PDB file of C-alpha atoms in Angstrom:
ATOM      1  CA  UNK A   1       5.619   9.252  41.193  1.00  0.00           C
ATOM      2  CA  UNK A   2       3.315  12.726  41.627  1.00  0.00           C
ATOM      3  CA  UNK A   3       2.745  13.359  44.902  1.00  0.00           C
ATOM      4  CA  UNK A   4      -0.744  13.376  46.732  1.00  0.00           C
ATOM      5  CA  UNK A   5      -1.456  17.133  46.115  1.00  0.00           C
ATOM      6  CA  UNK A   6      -0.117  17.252  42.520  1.00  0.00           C
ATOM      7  CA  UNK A   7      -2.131  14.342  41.532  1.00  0.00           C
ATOM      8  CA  UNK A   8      -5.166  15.996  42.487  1.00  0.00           C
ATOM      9  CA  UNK A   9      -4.887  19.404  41.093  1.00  0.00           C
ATOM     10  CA  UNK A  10      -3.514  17.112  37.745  1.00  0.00           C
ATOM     11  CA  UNK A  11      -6.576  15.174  38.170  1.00  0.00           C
ATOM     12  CA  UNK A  12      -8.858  18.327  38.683  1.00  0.00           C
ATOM     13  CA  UNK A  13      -8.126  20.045  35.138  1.00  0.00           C
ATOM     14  CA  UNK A  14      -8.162  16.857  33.291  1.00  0.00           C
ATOM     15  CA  UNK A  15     -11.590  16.604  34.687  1.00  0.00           C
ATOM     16  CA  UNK A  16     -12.601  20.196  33.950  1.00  0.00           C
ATOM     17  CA  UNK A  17     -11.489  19.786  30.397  1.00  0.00           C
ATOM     18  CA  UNK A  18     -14.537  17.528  29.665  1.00  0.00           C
ATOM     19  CA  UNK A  19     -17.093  20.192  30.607  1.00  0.00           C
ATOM     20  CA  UNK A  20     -15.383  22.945  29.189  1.00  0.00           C
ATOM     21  CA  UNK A  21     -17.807  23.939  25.336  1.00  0.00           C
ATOM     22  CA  UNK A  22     -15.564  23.260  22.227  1.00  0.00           C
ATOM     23  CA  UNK A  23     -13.905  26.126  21.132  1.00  0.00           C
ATOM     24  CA  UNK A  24     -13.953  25.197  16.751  1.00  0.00           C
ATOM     25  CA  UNK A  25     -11.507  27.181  14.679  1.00  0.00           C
ATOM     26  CA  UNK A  26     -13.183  29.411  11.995  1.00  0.00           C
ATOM     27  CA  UNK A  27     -13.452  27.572   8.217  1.00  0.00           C
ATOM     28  CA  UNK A  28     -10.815  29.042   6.008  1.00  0.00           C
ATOM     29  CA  UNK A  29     -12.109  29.487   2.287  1.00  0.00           C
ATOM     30  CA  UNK A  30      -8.277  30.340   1.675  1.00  0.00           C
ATOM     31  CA  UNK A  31      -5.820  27.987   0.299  1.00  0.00           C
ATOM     32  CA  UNK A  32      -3.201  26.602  -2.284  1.00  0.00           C
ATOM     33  CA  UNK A  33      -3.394  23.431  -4.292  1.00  0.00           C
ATOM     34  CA  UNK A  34      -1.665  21.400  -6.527  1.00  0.00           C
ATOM     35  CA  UNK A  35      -2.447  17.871  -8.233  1.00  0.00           C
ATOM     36  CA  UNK A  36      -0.574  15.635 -11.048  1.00  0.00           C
ATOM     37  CA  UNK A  37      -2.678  12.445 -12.365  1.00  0.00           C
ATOM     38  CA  UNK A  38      -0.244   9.625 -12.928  1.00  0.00           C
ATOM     39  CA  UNK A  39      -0.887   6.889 -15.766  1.00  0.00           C
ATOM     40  CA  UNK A  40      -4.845   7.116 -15.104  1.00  0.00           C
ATOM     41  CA  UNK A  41      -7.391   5.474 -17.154  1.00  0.00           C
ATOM     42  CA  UNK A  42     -10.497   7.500 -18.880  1.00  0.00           C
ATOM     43  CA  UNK A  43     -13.232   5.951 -20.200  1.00  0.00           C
ATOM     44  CA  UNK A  44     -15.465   7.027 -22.646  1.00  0.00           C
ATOM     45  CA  UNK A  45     -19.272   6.575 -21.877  1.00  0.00           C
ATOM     46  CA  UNK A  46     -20.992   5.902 -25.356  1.00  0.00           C
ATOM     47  CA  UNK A  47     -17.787   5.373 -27.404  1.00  0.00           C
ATOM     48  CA  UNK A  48     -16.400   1.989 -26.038  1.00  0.00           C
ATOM     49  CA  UNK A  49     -12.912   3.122 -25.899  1.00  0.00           C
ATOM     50  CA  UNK A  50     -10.593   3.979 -22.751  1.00  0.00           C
ATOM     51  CA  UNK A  51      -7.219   6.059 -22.299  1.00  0.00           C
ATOM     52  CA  UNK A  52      -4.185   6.270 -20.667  1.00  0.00           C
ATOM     53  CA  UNK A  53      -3.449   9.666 -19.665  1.00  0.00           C
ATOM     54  CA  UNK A  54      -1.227  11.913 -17.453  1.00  0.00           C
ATOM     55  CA  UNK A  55      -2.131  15.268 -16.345  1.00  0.00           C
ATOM     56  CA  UNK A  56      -1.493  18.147 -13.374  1.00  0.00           C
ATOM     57  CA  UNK A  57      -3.371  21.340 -12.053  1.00  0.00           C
ATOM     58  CA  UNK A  58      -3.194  23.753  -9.935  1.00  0.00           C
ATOM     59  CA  UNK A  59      -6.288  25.192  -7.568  1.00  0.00           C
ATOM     60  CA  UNK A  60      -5.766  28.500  -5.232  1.00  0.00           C
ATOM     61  CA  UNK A  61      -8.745  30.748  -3.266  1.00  0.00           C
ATOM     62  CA  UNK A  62      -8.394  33.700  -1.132  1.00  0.00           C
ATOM     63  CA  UNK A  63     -10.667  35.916   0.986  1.00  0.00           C
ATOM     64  CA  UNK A  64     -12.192  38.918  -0.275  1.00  0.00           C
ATOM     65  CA  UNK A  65     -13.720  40.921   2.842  1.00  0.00           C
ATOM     66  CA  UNK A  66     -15.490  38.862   5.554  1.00  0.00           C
ATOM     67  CA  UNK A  67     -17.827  36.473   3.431  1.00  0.00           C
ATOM     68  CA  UNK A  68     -16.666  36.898  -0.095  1.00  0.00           C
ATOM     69  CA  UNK A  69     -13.797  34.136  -1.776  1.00  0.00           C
ATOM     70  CA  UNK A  70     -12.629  33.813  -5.352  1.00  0.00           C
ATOM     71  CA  UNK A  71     -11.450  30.463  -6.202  1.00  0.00           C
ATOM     72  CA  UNK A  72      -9.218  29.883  -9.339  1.00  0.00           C
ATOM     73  CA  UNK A  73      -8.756  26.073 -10.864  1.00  0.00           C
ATOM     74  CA  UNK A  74      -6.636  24.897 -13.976  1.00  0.00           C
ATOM     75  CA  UNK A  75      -5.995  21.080 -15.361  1.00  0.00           C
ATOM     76  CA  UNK A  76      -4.629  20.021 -18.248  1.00  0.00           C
ATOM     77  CA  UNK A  77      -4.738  16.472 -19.334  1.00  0.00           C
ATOM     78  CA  UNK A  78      -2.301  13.936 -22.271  1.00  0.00           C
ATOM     79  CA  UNK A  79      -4.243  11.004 -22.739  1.00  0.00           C
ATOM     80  CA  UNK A  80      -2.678   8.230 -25.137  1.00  0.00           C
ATOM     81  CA  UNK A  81       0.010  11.091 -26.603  1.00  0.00           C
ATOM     82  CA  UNK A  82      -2.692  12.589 -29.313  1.00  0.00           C
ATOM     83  CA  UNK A  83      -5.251  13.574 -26.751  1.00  0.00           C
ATOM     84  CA  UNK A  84      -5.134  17.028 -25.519  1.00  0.00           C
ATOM     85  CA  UNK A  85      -7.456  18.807 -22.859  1.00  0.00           C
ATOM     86  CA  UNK A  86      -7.676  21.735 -19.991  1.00  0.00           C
ATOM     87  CA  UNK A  87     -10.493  22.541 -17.966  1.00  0.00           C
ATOM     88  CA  UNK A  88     -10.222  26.457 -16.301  1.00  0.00           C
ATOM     89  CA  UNK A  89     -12.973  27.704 -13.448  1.00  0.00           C
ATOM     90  CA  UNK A  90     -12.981  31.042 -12.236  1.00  0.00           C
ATOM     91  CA  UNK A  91     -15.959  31.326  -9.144  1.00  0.00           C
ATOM     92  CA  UNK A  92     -16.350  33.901  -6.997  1.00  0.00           C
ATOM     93  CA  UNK A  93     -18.724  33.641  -4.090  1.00  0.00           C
ATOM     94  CA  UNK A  94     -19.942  34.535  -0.465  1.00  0.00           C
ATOM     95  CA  UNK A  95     -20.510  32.133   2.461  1.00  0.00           C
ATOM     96  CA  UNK A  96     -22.540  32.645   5.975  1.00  0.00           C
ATOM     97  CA  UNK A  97     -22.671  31.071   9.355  1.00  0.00           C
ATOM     98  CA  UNK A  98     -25.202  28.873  10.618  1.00  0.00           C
ATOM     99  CA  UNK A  99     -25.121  29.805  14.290  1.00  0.00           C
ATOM    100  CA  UNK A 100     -27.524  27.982  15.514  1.00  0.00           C
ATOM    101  CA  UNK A 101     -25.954  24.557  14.082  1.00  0.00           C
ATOM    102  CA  UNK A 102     -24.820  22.570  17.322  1.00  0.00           C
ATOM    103  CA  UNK A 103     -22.397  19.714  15.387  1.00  0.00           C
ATOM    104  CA  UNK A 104     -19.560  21.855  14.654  1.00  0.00           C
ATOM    105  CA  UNK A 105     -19.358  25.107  12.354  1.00  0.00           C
ATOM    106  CA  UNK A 106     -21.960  24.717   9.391  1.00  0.00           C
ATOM    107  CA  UNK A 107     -21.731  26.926   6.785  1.00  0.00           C
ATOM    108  CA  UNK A 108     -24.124  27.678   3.378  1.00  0.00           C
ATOM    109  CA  UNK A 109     -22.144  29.143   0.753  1.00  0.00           C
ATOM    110  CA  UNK A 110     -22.889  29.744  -3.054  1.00  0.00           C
ATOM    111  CA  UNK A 111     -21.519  32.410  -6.123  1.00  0.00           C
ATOM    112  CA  UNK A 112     -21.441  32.401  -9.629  1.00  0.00           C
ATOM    113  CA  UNK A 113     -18.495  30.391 -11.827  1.00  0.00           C
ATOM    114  CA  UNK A 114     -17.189  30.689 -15.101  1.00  0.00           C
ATOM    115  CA  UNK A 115     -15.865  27.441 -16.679  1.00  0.00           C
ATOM    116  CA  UNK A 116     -14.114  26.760 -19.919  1.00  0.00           C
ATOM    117  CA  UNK A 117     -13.071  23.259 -21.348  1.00  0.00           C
ATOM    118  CA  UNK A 118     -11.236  22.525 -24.605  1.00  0.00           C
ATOM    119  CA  UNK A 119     -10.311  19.045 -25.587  1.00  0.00           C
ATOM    120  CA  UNK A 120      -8.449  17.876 -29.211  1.00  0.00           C
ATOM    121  CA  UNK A 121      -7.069  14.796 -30.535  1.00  0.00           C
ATOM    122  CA  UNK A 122      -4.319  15.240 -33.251  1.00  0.00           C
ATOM    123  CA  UNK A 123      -4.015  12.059 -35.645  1.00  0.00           C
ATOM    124  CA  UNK A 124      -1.517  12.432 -38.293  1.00  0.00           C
ATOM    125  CA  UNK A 125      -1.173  16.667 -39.140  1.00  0.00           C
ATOM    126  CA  UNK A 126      -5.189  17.070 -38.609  1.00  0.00           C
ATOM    127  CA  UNK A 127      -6.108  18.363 -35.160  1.00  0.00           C
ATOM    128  CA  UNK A 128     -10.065  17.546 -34.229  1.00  0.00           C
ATOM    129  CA  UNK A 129     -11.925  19.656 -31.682  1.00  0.00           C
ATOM    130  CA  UNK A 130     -14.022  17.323 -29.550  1.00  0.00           C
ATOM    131  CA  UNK A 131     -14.828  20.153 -27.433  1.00  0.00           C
ATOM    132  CA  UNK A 132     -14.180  23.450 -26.685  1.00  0.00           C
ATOM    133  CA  UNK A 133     -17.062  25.213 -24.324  1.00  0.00           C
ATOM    134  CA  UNK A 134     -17.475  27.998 -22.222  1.00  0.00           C
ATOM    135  CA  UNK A 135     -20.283  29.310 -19.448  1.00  0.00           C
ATOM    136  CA  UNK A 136     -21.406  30.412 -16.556  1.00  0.00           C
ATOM    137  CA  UNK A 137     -22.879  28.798 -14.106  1.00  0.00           C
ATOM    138  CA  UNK A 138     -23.990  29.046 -10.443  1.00  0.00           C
ATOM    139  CA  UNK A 139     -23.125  26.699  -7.461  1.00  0.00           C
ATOM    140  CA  UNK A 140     -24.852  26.329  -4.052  1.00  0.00           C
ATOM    141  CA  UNK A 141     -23.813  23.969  -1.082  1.00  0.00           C
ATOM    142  CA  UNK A 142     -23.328  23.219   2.862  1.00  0.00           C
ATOM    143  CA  UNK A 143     -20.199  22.808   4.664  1.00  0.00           C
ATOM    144  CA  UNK A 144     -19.501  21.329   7.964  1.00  0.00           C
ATOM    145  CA  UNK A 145     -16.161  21.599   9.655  1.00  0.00           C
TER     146      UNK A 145
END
């Protein structure tokens, strides 16, 4: 049991904890990634048909100065054992504060990406392209953390 004096000086910084402003960590635009897809199912808008398919990727950003961020992403897909496909984005971009945002830290952020997908099906020795792209493209968005 706390004693009369203890309890109060106890009970006097729980108290003071409530009125005390938030103090929110900064967003990190830094970090490491990896995924594996597991006996998923694609289907194919237009086509009728579905897939089984398994697949990983990897996805890594780091900082470059006090706004700037590259982000890297690679996946590669096996759908149904003759289906073939990777998907690569390169974006580099900046983000900036929103100070006067009172819900938490609020961030706009935006850049410029580079994006390449290739996708083949091999039946018998003949391998079919079904589509192998490349572009750039441009990204814009908020984010709240």
């Amino acid at each position: 049991m706390l004693r009369k004096p203890t309890l109060h000086f106890v009970s006097a910084i729980v108290a003071s904890l409530f009125f005390l402003p938030a103090q929110a960590k900064e967003m990190s635009y830094a970090y490491l990634e990896a995924s594996t897809f597991i006996d998923s199912q694609v289907s194919m808008d237009g086509v009728g048909g579905s897939a089984d398919g398994n697949g990983g990727g990897i996805a890594f950003s780091w900082l470059m100065g006090p706004i700037g961020y590259s982000e890297w992403m690679y996946d590669s897909y096996s759908l149904d054992s003759n289906t073939d496909g990777e998907e690569a984005t390169a974006r580099f971009g900046a983000h900036h504060r929103i100070q006067e945002f009172q819900y938490g830290n609020l961030d706009v952020y935006g850049g410029l990406s580079m994006d390449h997908a290739n996708f083949e099906v091999k039946t018998g020795g003949v391998t079919t392209k079904l589509l192998d792209d490349s572009g750039l493209g441009a990204y814009l968005g908020l984010r709240n953390g």
